[in-house]
C-alpha cells in the first residue's frame, strides 16, 4: 500500500458499520471526514471521524463542493447499494477515482437486470415468475408455492417475504413495492436449501475468487426469512464452482467491463450447484476482509481505500497472496442475532477475545441500542460478529459452538435476547476437507 500520511478521505454515510472504514483509514494514517444528513447521535461513524459534515449523500453538487472546499483527495462509500450511483456521479464530477461506473452500479443493484445477465452467460440463478402487478390472480395462477417476493433494488433483506398462497402473495407484493425505489418487484420460487457466499476481488480487469463459504442460516423466528448465524470457509462446493461456474462469471464481468473493486454473491446450493440470488458490487457486512487480512495478508477494504486515493487497487504482489483454500486452514464468522428488545448488558466478550482462534469482534448494536420490531427479519438483527481462524474443521466447530455458550445479551427486562445460532448439524457435509 502507498503512504497515506496527510491524505484526506471523505466517506459517504455514517452508519455504524461505516465505522469499519473509518478505523481502517485511520490505521493507514488517513485524515477522515464523514458526511450524511443525520445528526451526530444518529451517525456513529461521524463520531469516530476527524471531520463531520451534514451534507446528504444524494446532493451531488453539494458533496462535490465540499470535496473541493475541504481538499479531499478521495471519496468512498461502503455498505449501502442505494448510495453507489450517487458515489459514481460524485467521483465523476469531482474528477476523483471510482472503482465502478454509474451504469455498472445500477446494473448490480437491480436484481431483475443482473439475473437476466446471469442467464445470458448460463450462470444458474433462482427461477422467477412474471407477475403482472395489475392482474396478480391471473398471472400467478400457475405459480408453485412457496414463493419469495422482494424488491428488485433493495438490500439488507428489506421488503422480502415468503408467501404460501395468493392472499399472502398480494400482501407481499404490496410490501415489496413500498420498499422498491423503482416499484419493481421480483417473485421467485422459494428454495429451501443450504446457502453459500462467493467473494471476488477485481484488479484492472482481472478477476480473482478470494473465498467461498457456507452461509449458515437459521429458521429461528416466525413469519420472516431465515437470517445468517455464521459462515465457514472454505465450502465443500468450492472445487466444483471453480471448475464449472467461475469461468462463466469471469466472461460475464468482462462483458460489462468490470475493472476494479470487489463483489459478493449469495447463492442457494442445489445438487452441488450455486444458484445466485443476490449480488453486491461493494463492501459487505459479513466483514470477510478481516478474515482475509489474517489468513492471506491482504485486505479488500484497504484496497478500495487505496483506489479512492490513487486510482489503483494496490501492488500486484497482492495477487500472489490470494488463496481461497487458505493453505489448508479454515476461517469463520459467528453472527449473533437478537430478538426485539433494548440491550442492557453484553456479557462474555472479554472471554471470547481470549479464545485462541478469535481474530476480531465487531459490535453492530452496543449496550443501550434497541432491536426494534421493524428490524425483525432484517440483517439489522445481527448484533455482534465474531471472526476467527482454525487449523482444522474440528477446531473451528468447537470454537464457534463455544462462542455461543459464552456470549449473553440481556435486555432491560432481564431477558436473554440471543436467538438460536450455529449448531453441530450445520457443519455436517458443508465444509471443504483438505
CSV table of C-alpha atoms in Angstrom, one decimal:
chain,number,residue,atom,x,y,z
A,1,UNK,CA,0.0,0.0,0.0
A,2,UNK,CA,1.0,3.6,-0.6
A,3,UNK,CA,2.0,6.0,2.2
A,4,UNK,CA,-1.2,8.0,3.0
A,5,UNK,CA,0.1,10.4,5.6
A,6,UNK,CA,-1.9,13.6,5.5
A,7,UNK,CA,-4.1,12.2,2.7
A,8,UNK,CA,-7.8,13.2,3.1
A,9,UNK,CA,-10.7,10.8,2.5
A,10,UNK,CA,-14.4,11.6,2.5
A,11,UNK,CA,-16.8,8.7,3.5
A,12,UNK,CA,-20.4,8.9,2.2
A,13,UNK,CA,-22.7,7.7,5.0
A,14,UNK,CA,-22.1,7.5,8.8
A,15,UNK,CA,-23.9,4.2,9.7
A,16,UNK,CA,-22.3,2.1,12.5
A,17,UNK,CA,-20.8,-0.4,10.1
A,18,UNK,CA,-19.1,2.5,8.3
A,19,UNK,CA,-17.0,2.8,11.5
A,20,UNK,CA,-15.1,-0.1,10.0
A,21,UNK,CA,-14.0,2.2,7.1
A,22,UNK,CA,-13.0,5.0,9.4
A,23,UNK,CA,-10.9,2.6,11.6
A,24,UNK,CA,-9.2,1.1,8.5
A,25,UNK,CA,-8.4,4.5,7.1
A,26,UNK,CA,-7.1,5.8,10.4
A,27,UNK,CA,-4.8,2.7,10.6
A,28,UNK,CA,-3.4,3.8,7.2
A,29,UNK,CA,-2.7,7.3,8.5
A,30,UNK,CA,-5.5,9.0,6.6
A,31,UNK,CA,-7.5,12.0,7.7
A,32,UNK,CA,-11.2,11.1,7.5
A,33,UNK,CA,-14.3,13.1,7.0
A,34,UNK,CA,-17.8,11.6,7.1
A,35,UNK,CA,-21.0,13.1,5.6
A,36,UNK,CA,-24.7,12.4,5.6
A,37,UNK,CA,-27.8,14.4,6.7
A,38,UNK,CA,-28.2,12.6,10.0
A,39,UNK,CA,-27.4,14.4,13.4
A,40,UNK,CA,-24.3,13.3,15.2
A,41,UNK,CA,-26.1,10.9,17.6
A,42,UNK,CA,-27.6,9.1,14.6
A,43,UNK,CA,-24.4,8.8,12.6
A,44,UNK,CA,-21.8,6.7,14.6
A,45,UNK,CA,-19.1,6.9,12.0
A,46,UNK,CA,-19.1,10.7,12.3
A,47,UNK,CA,-18.2,10.4,16.0
A,48,UNK,CA,-15.0,8.4,15.0
A,49,UNK,CA,-14.1,10.7,12.1
A,50,UNK,CA,-11.7,13.6,12.2
A,51,UNK,CA,-14.3,15.9,10.5
A,52,UNK,CA,-18.1,15.8,10.4
A,53,UNK,CA,-20.3,17.2,7.7
A,54,UNK,CA,-24.1,17.2,7.3
A,55,UNK,CA,-24.5,17.2,3.5
A,56,UNK,CA,-26.8,14.5,2.1
A,57,UNK,CA,-25.1,11.8,0.1
A,58,UNK,CA,-27.8,12.3,-2.6
A,59,UNK,CA,-26.9,16.0,-3.0
A,60,UNK,CA,-24.3,15.5,-5.7
A,61,UNK,CA,-23.3,19.2,-6.3
A,62,UNK,CA,-23.1,20.0,-2.6
A,63,UNK,CA,-20.9,17.0,-2.0
A,64,UNK,CA,-18.6,18.0,-4.9
A,65,UNK,CA,-18.4,21.5,-3.5
A,66,UNK,CA,-17.5,20.0,-0.1
A,67,UNK,CA,-14.7,17.9,-1.7
A,68,UNK,CA,-13.2,20.9,-3.4
A,69,UNK,CA,-13.6,23.3,-0.4
A,70,UNK,CA,-12.1,20.9,2.1
A,71,UNK,CA,-9.4,19.5,-0.3
A,72,UNK,CA,-10.4,15.8,-0.1
A,73,UNK,CA,-8.1,13.5,-2.1
A,74,UNK,CA,-10.7,10.8,-2.5
A,75,UNK,CA,-14.2,9.7,-1.7
A,76,UNK,CA,-15.6,6.2,-0.8
A,77,UNK,CA,-18.8,4.6,0.3
A,78,UNK,CA,-19.4,1.3,1.9
A,79,UNK,CA,-22.3,-1.0,2.6
A,80,UNK,CA,-25.5,0.6,1.0
A,81,UNK,CA,-26.5,-0.2,-2.6
A,82,UNK,CA,-28.6,2.9,-2.9
A,83,UNK,CA,-25.6,5.3,-2.4
A,84,UNK,CA,-23.5,3.7,-5.1
A,85,UNK,CA,-24.9,5.6,-8.2
A,86,UNK,CA,-24.5,8.9,-6.3
A,87,UNK,CA,-21.0,7.9,-5.4
A,88,UNK,CA,-20.2,7.3,-9.1
A,89,UNK,CA,-21.7,10.7,-10.1
A,90,UNK,CA,-19.8,12.5,-7.3
A,91,UNK,CA,-16.5,11.0,-8.3
A,92,UNK,CA,-17.1,11.9,-12.0
A,93,UNK,CA,-18.0,15.5,-11.2
A,94,UNK,CA,-15.1,15.9,-8.7
A,95,UNK,CA,-12.6,14.1,-11.1
A,96,UNK,CA,-11.8,11.5,-8.5
A,97,UNK,CA,-11.3,7.7,-8.8
A,98,UNK,CA,-14.3,5.5,-8.6
A,99,UNK,CA,-13.9,1.7,-8.8
A,100,UNK,CA,-17.1,1.3,-10.8
A,101,UNK,CA,-19.3,3.3,-13.2
A,102,UNK,CA,-22.8,4.5,-12.5
A,103,UNK,CA,-24.1,2.2,-15.2
A,104,UNK,CA,-22.4,-0.8,-13.6
A,105,UNK,CA,-23.7,0.1,-10.1
A,106,UNK,CA,-27.2,0.5,-11.5
A,107,UNK,CA,-26.9,-3.0,-13.1
A,108,UNK,CA,-25.7,-4.8,-10.0
A,109,UNK,CA,-28.3,-3.2,-7.6
A,110,UNK,CA,-31.2,-4.2,-9.9
A,111,UNK,CA,-31.9,-7.9,-9.3
A,112,UNK,CA,-34.1,-8.2,-12.4
A,113,UNK,CA,-31.3,-6.9,-14.6
A,114,UNK,CA,-28.4,-8.8,-13.2
A,115,UNK,CA,-30.4,-12.1,-13.2
A,116,UNK,CA,-31.0,-11.6,-16.9
A,117,UNK,CA,-27.3,-11.0,-17.4
A,118,UNK,CA,-26.5,-14.2,-15.4
A,119,UNK,CA,-28.8,-16.2,-17.7
A,120,UNK,CA,-27.0,-14.8,-20.8
A,121,UNK,CA,-23.9,-16.5,-19.5
A,122,UNK,CA,-25.5,-19.7,-18.4
A,123,UNK,CA,-24.9,-19.0,-14.8
A,124,UNK,CA,-27.5,-20.7,-12.6
A,125,UNK,CA,-29.9,-18.4,-10.7
A,126,UNK,CA,-33.3,-18.7,-8.9
A,127,UNK,CA,-36.3,-19.3,-11.2
A,128,UNK,CA,-38.8,-16.5,-11.1
A,129,UNK,CA,-42.4,-15.8,-12.2
A,130,UNK,CA,-43.5,-12.9,-14.4
A,131,UNK,CA,-46.3,-11.4,-12.3
A,132,UNK,CA,-48.4,-8.5,-13.6
A,133,UNK,CA,-49.0,-6.4,-10.6
A,134,UNK,CA,-52.3,-5.2,-12.0
A,135,UNK,CA,-53.5,-8.7,-12.6
A,136,UNK,CA,-51.9,-10.8,-9.9
A,137,UNK,CA,-54.6,-13.5,-9.7
A,138,UNK,CA,-54.5,-14.5,-13.4
A,139,UNK,CA,-50.7,-14.2,-13.9
A,140,UNK,CA,-49.9,-16.1,-10.7
A,141,UNK,CA,-52.4,-18.9,-11.3
A,142,UNK,CA,-49.6,-21.4,-12.3
A,143,UNK,CA,-47.2,-20.3,-9.5
A,144,UNK,CA,-45.9,-23.1,-7.3
A,145,UNK,CA,-45.8,-22.0,-3.7
A,146,UNK,CA,-44.0,-21.2,-1.5
A,147,UNK,CA,-42.8,-18.0,-3.3
A,148,UNK,CA,-40.2,-15.4,-2.3
A,149,UNK,CA,-41.2,-11.8,-3.0
A,150,UNK,CA,-38.7,-9.0,-2.9
A,151,UNK,CA,-38.0,-5.5,-4.3
A,152,UNK,CA,-35.6,-5.7,-7.2
A,153,UNK,CA,-33.5,-2.8,-5.9
A,154,UNK,CA,-33.2,-3.2,-2.1
A,155,UNK,CA,-30.6,-4.7,0.3
A,156,UNK,CA,-30.3,-5.8,3.9
A,157,UNK,CA,-33.3,-8.2,3.4
A,158,UNK,CA,-35.7,-5.2,3.4
A,159,UNK,CA,-39.1,-5.9,1.9
A,160,UNK,CA,-38.6,-9.6,1.5
A,161,UNK,CA,-41.5,-12.0,2.3
A,162,UNK,CA,-42.1,-15.8,1.9
A,163,UNK,CA,-45.7,-16.5,0.9
A,164,UNK,CA,-47.7,-19.7,0.7
A,165,UNK,CA,-50.9,-18.6,-1.0
A,166,UNK,CA,-52.5,-16.0,-3.2
A,167,UNK,CA,-53.6,-13.7,-0.3
A,168,UNK,CA,-50.1,-13.7,1.1
A,169,UNK,CA,-48.7,-13.1,-2.3
A,170,UNK,CA,-50.8,-10.0,-2.8
A,171,UNK,CA,-49.8,-8.7,0.6
A,172,UNK,CA,-46.1,-9.5,0.0
A,173,UNK,CA,-46.1,-7.6,-3.3
A,174,UNK,CA,-47.5,-4.6,-1.6
A,175,UNK,CA,-44.7,-4.7,1.0
A,176,UNK,CA,-42.0,-5.1,-1.6
A,177,UNK,CA,-43.5,-2.4,-3.8
A,178,UNK,CA,-43.5,0.0,-0.9
A,179,UNK,CA,-39.7,-0.6,-0.4
A,180,UNK,CA,-38.7,-0.5,-4.0
A,181,UNK,CA,-37.4,2.8,-5.3
A,182,UNK,CA,-38.4,1.9,-8.9
A,183,UNK,CA,-41.5,0.0,-8.0
A,184,UNK,CA,-40.1,-3.2,-9.5
A,185,UNK,CA,-41.0,-6.4,-7.7
A,186,UNK,CA,-39.4,-9.8,-8.1
A,187,UNK,CA,-41.4,-13.0,-7.5
A,188,UNK,CA,-39.1,-16.1,-7.2
A,189,UNK,CA,-39.5,-19.8,-6.4
A,190,UNK,CA,-38.6,-20.1,-2.8
A,191,UNK,CA,-35.9,-22.7,-2.5
A,192,UNK,CA,-35.2,-24.2,1.0
A,193,UNK,CA,-31.6,-25.2,0.5
A,194,UNK,CA,-28.2,-24.7,2.0
A,195,UNK,CA,-26.5,-21.3,1.2
A,196,UNK,CA,-23.1,-20.0,0.3
A,197,UNK,CA,-21.5,-16.7,-0.4
A,198,UNK,CA,-18.9,-16.1,-3.1
A,199,UNK,CA,-16.4,-13.2,-2.8
A,200,UNK,CA,-14.4,-11.7,-5.7
A,201,UNK,CA,-11.7,-9.0,-6.0
A,202,UNK,CA,-11.1,-7.2,-9.3
A,203,UNK,CA,-7.8,-5.7,-10.3
A,204,UNK,CA,-7.5,-3.9,-13.7
A,205,UNK,CA,-9.9,-6.3,-15.5
A,206,UNK,CA,-8.6,-9.5,-13.9
A,207,UNK,CA,-10.9,-11.4,-11.6
A,208,UNK,CA,-9.9,-13.4,-8.5
A,209,UNK,CA,-12.0,-15.6,-6.3
A,210,UNK,CA,-10.9,-14.7,-2.8
A,211,UNK,CA,-13.1,-17.0,-0.8
A,212,UNK,CA,-16.3,-19.1,-0.9
A,213,UNK,CA,-18.0,-20.0,2.3
A,214,UNK,CA,-21.1,-21.7,3.7
A,215,UNK,CA,-23.7,-19.1,4.8
A,216,UNK,CA,-25.5,-20.9,7.7
A,217,UNK,CA,-29.0,-19.5,8.0
A,218,UNK,CA,-31.4,-20.3,10.8
A,219,UNK,CA,-35.2,-20.6,11.0
A,220,UNK,CA,-35.4,-19.1,14.5
A,221,UNK,CA,-38.3,-16.6,14.1
A,222,UNK,CA,-41.8,-17.0,13.0
A,223,UNK,CA,-43.0,-15.3,9.8
A,224,UNK,CA,-39.7,-13.9,8.4
A,225,UNK,CA,-37.0,-15.1,6.2
A,226,UNK,CA,-34.1,-17.1,7.8
A,227,UNK,CA,-31.0,-14.9,8.6
A,228,UNK,CA,-27.3,-15.9,8.7
A,229,UNK,CA,-25.9,-17.1,12.1
A,230,UNK,CA,-22.5,-18.0,10.8
A,231,UNK,CA,-20.1,-18.5,7.9
A,232,UNK,CA,-17.5,-21.3,7.4
A,233,UNK,CA,-14.7,-21.2,4.9
A,234,UNK,CA,-13.9,-22.8,2.5
A,235,UNK,CA,-17.1,-24.6,1.4
A,236,UNK,CA,-17.1,-28.1,0.1
A,237,UNK,CA,-18.6,-26.9,-3.2
A,238,UNK,CA,-15.6,-24.6,-4.0
A,239,UNK,CA,-13.7,-27.0,-6.3
A,240,UNK,CA,-16.8,-27.6,-8.4
A,241,UNK,CA,-17.6,-23.9,-8.5
A,242,UNK,CA,-14.1,-23.1,-9.7
A,243,UNK,CA,-14.3,-25.7,-12.4
A,244,UNK,CA,-17.9,-25.1,-13.7
A,245,UNK,CA,-19.2,-21.6,-12.9
A,246,UNK,CA,-16.2,-19.3,-12.2
A,247,UNK,CA,-15.1,-19.2,-15.8
A,248,UNK,CA,-18.6,-18.2,-16.9
A,249,UNK,CA,-18.7,-15.4,-14.3
A,250,UNK,CA,-15.4,-14.1,-15.5
A,251,UNK,CA,-16.8,-13.8,-19.0
A,252,UNK,CA,-19.8,-12.0,-17.6
A,253,UNK,CA,-17.6,-9.5,-15.7
A,254,UNK,CA,-15.7,-8.9,-18.9
A,255,UNK,CA,-18.9,-8.3,-20.9
A,256,UNK,CA,-19.9,-5.3,-18.7
A,257,UNK,CA,-16.3,-4.0,-18.5
A,258,UNK,CA,-15.8,-4.5,-14.8
A,259,UNK,CA,-12.3,-3.4,-14.0
A,260,UNK,CA,-11.8,-2.9,-10.2
A,261,UNK,CA,-13.4,-3.3,-6.8
A,262,UNK,CA,-14.9,-6.2,-5.0
A,263,UNK,CA,-18.1,-8.2,-5.2
A,264,UNK,CA,-20.1,-10.8,-3.2
A,265,UNK,CA,-22.7,-13.2,-4.5
A,266,UNK,CA,-25.2,-15.0,-2.3
A,267,UNK,CA,-26.4,-18.4,-3.5
A,268,UNK,CA,-28.6,-21.4,-2.8
A,269,UNK,CA,-26.8,-24.7,-3.2
A,270,UNK,CA,-28.9,-27.2,-5.2
A,271,UNK,CA,-27.4,-30.6,-6.3
A,272,UNK,CA,-23.9,-29.2,-5.7
A,273,UNK,CA,-24.5,-26.1,-7.9
A,274,UNK,CA,-24.6,-22.5,-6.8
A,275,UNK,CA,-27.8,-20.6,-7.8
A,276,UNK,CA,-27.1,-16.9,-7.4
A,277,UNK,CA,-29.9,-14.9,-5.8
A,278,UNK,CA,-28.2,-11.7,-4.6
A,279,UNK,CA,-25.2,-9.6,-5.7
A,280,UNK,CA,-23.4,-6.7,-4.2
A,281,UNK,CA,-20.7,-4.7,-6.0
A,282,UNK,CA,-19.4,-3.2,-2.8
A,283,UNK,CA,-18.2,-4.0,0.7
A,284,UNK,CA,-20.4,-6.4,2.7
A,285,UNK,CA,-21.5,-6.6,6.3
A,286,UNK,CA,-20.1,-10.1,6.7
A,287,UNK,CA,-16.7,-8.4,7.2
A,288,UNK,CA,-14.8,-11.1,5.3
A,289,UNK,CA,-11.9,-8.6,4.6
A,290,UNK,CA,-10.9,-9.1,8.3
A,291,UNK,CA,-10.7,-12.9,7.7
A,292,UNK,CA,-8.7,-12.3,4.5
A,293,UNK,CA,-6.2,-9.9,6.2
A,294,UNK,CA,-5.5,-12.6,8.8
A,295,UNK,CA,-5.5,-15.6,6.6
A,296,UNK,CA,-3.8,-14.3,3.5
A,297,UNK,CA,-2.2,-10.9,4.3
A,298,UNK,CA,-4.3,-8.6,2.1
A,299,UNK,CA,-7.5,-6.6,2.9
A,300,UNK,CA,-10.0,-5.7,0.2
A,301,UNK,CA,-11.2,-2.7,2.2
A,302,UNK,CA,-7.7,-1.3,2.2
A,303,UNK,CA,-7.6,-2.0,-1.5
A,304,UNK,CA,-10.8,0.1,-2.1
A,305,UNK,CA,-9.4,2.9,0.1
A,306,UNK,CA,-6.2,2.7,-2.0
A,307,UNK,CA,-8.2,3.0,-5.1
A,308,UNK,CA,-10.2,6.0,-3.8
A,309,UNK,CA,-7.0,7.9,-3.2
A,310,UNK,CA,-4.8,6.7,-6.1
A,311,UNK,CA,-6.9,5.1,-8.8
A,312,UNK,CA,-5.2,1.8,-8.2
A,313,UNK,CA,-6.2,-1.3,-6.1
A,314,UNK,CA,-2.6,-1.7,-5.0
A,315,UNK,CA,0.5,-3.6,-5.7
A,316,UNK,CA,0.1,-6.7,-7.9
A,317,UNK,CA,2.1,-8.6,-5.3
A,318,UNK,CA,-1.4,-9.0,-3.7
A,319,UNK,CA,-2.3,-11.4,-6.4
A,320,UNK,CA,0.3,-13.9,-5.1
A,321,UNK,CA,-1.4,-13.8,-1.7
A,322,UNK,CA,-4.9,-14.8,-3.0
A,323,UNK,CA,-5.7,-18.3,-1.9
A,324,UNK,CA,-9.3,-19.4,-1.4
A,325,UNK,CA,-8.1,-22.6,0.2
A,326,UNK,CA,-6.1,-20.7,2.9
A,327,UNK,CA,-3.2,-23.1,2.6
A,328,UNK,CA,-5.2,-25.9,4.1
A,329,UNK,CA,-6.6,-23.8,7.1
A,330,UNK,CA,-10.1,-22.6,7.9
A,331,UNK,CA,-11.8,-19.4,8.9
A,332,UNK,CA,-15.2,-18.5,10.3
A,333,UNK,CA,-17.8,-15.8,11.2
A,334,UNK,CA,-20.3,-16.2,14.0
A,335,UNK,CA,-23.2,-13.8,13.6
A,336,UNK,CA,-25.2,-13.2,16.8
A,337,UNK,CA,-28.8,-12.4,16.1
A,338,UNK,CA,-31.0,-10.8,18.8
A,339,UNK,CA,-34.8,-10.7,19.1
A,340,UNK,CA,-36.5,-7.3,19.6
A,341,UNK,CA,-35.8,-5.5,22.8
A,342,UNK,CA,-33.5,-2.9,24.3
A,343,UNK,CA,-29.9,-4.1,25.1
A,344,UNK,CA,-28.9,-3.5,28.7
A,345,UNK,CA,-25.9,-5.7,29.0
A,346,UNK,CA,-23.5,-7.6,26.7
A,347,UNK,CA,-21.5,-10.3,28.6
A,348,UNK,CA,-18.7,-12.7,27.6
A,349,UNK,CA,-16.8,-10.7,25.0
A,350,UNK,CA,-13.7,-10.4,27.1
A,351,UNK,CA,-13.6,-14.2,27.5
A,352,UNK,CA,-14.3,-14.7,23.8
A,353,UNK,CA,-11.5,-12.3,22.8
A,354,UNK,CA,-9.0,-14.6,24.6
A,355,UNK,CA,-10.1,-17.7,22.6
A,356,UNK,CA,-7.1,-18.9,20.5
A,357,UNK,CA,-8.8,-18.5,17.1
A,358,UNK,CA,-10.6,-15.3,17.5
A,359,UNK,CA,-9.3,-12.5,15.2
A,360,UNK,CA,-12.0,-9.9,15.5
A,361,UNK,CA,-15.1,-8.8,17.4
A,362,UNK,CA,-17.4,-6.2,15.8
A,363,UNK,CA,-20.4,-4.9,17.7
A,364,UNK,CA,-23.2,-3.7,15.5
A,365,UNK,CA,-25.5,-2.8,18.4
A,366,UNK,CA,-23.8,-1.8,21.7
A,367,UNK,CA,-25.4,-1.6,25.1
A,368,UNK,CA,-28.3,0.9,25.0
A,369,UNK,CA,-29.3,0.1,21.4
A,370,UNK,CA,-32.7,-1.3,20.6
A,371,UNK,CA,-33.6,-4.1,18.3
A,372,UNK,CA,-37.0,-2.9,17.1
A,373,UNK,CA,-39.9,-4.9,15.8
A,374,UNK,CA,-39.3,-3.3,12.4
A,375,UNK,CA,-35.8,-4.9,12.3
A,376,UNK,CA,-37.3,-8.4,12.6
A,377,UNK,CA,-36.3,-10.4,9.6
A,378,UNK,CA,-33.6,-7.9,8.5
A,379,UNK,CA,-29.8,-8.2,8.7
A,380,UNK,CA,-30.1,-5.3,11.2
A,381,UNK,CA,-30.8,-8.0,13.8
A,382,UNK,CA,-27.2,-9.1,13.7
A,383,UNK,CA,-25.9,-7.6,16.9
A,384,UNK,CA,-22.3,-8.9,17.1
A,385,UNK,CA,-20.0,-10.5,14.6
A,386,UNK,CA,-17.1,-12.7,15.9
A,387,UNK,CA,-14.5,-13.7,13.3
A,388,UNK,CA,-11.8,-16.4,13.7
A,389,UNK,CA,-9.4,-18.9,12.3
A,390,UNK,CA,-8.6,-22.6,12.9
A,391,UNK,CA,-6.1,-25.2,11.9
A,392,UNK,CA,-8.8,-27.8,11.1
A,393,UNK,CA,-12.6,-28.3,10.9
A,394,UNK,CA,-13.0,-29.8,14.4
A,395,UNK,CA,-11.1,-26.9,15.9
A,396,UNK,CA,-13.3,-24.4,14.0
A,397,UNK,CA,-16.5,-26.2,15.0
A,398,UNK,CA,-15.6,-26.3,18.7
A,399,UNK,CA,-14.7,-22.6,18.9
A,400,UNK,CA,-17.8,-21.5,17.1
A,401,UNK,CA,-20.0,-23.5,19.4
A,402,UNK,CA,-18.1,-22.3,22.4
A,403,UNK,CA,-18.6,-18.7,21.4
A,404,UNK,CA,-22.4,-19.3,21.6
A,405,UNK,CA,-22.1,-20.8,25.0
A,406,UNK,CA,-20.1,-17.8,26.4
A,407,UNK,CA,-21.9,-14.7,25.0
A,408,UNK,CA,-25.0,-13.3,26.6
A,409,UNK,CA,-27.0,-10.3,25.6
A,410,UNK,CA,-29.5,-9.2,28.3
A,411,UNK,CA,-32.5,-6.9,27.7
A,412,UNK,CA,-33.6,-4.1,30.0
A,413,UNK,CA,-36.3,-6.6,31.2
A,414,UNK,CA,-33.7,-9.1,32.3
A,415,UNK,CA,-34.3,-11.5,29.4
A,416,UNK,CA,-31.8,-13.2,27.1
A,417,UNK,CA,-32.1,-11.7,23.7
A,418,UNK,CA,-29.9,-14.0,21.6
A,419,UNK,CA,-31.7,-16.2,19.1
A,420,UNK,CA,-30.6,-19.8,18.4
A,421,UNK,CA,-27.4,-19.8,16.4
A,422,UNK,CA,-24.9,-22.2,14.9
A,423,UNK,CA,-25.5,-25.9,15.8
A,424,UNK,CA,-23.5,-29.1,15.4
A,425,UNK,CA,-25.6,-30.2,12.5
A,426,UNK,CA,-24.7,-27.1,10.5
A,427,UNK,CA,-21.1,-28.4,10.0
A,428,UNK,CA,-22.2,-31.8,8.5
A,429,UNK,CA,-21.1,-32.1,4.9
A,430,UNK,CA,-20.7,-28.4,4.3
A,431,UNK,CA,-17.0,-27.7,4.8
A,432,UNK,CA,-14.2,-28.4,2.3
A,433,UNK,CA,-11.9,-31.1,3.7
A,434,UNK,CA,-8.2,-31.0,2.9
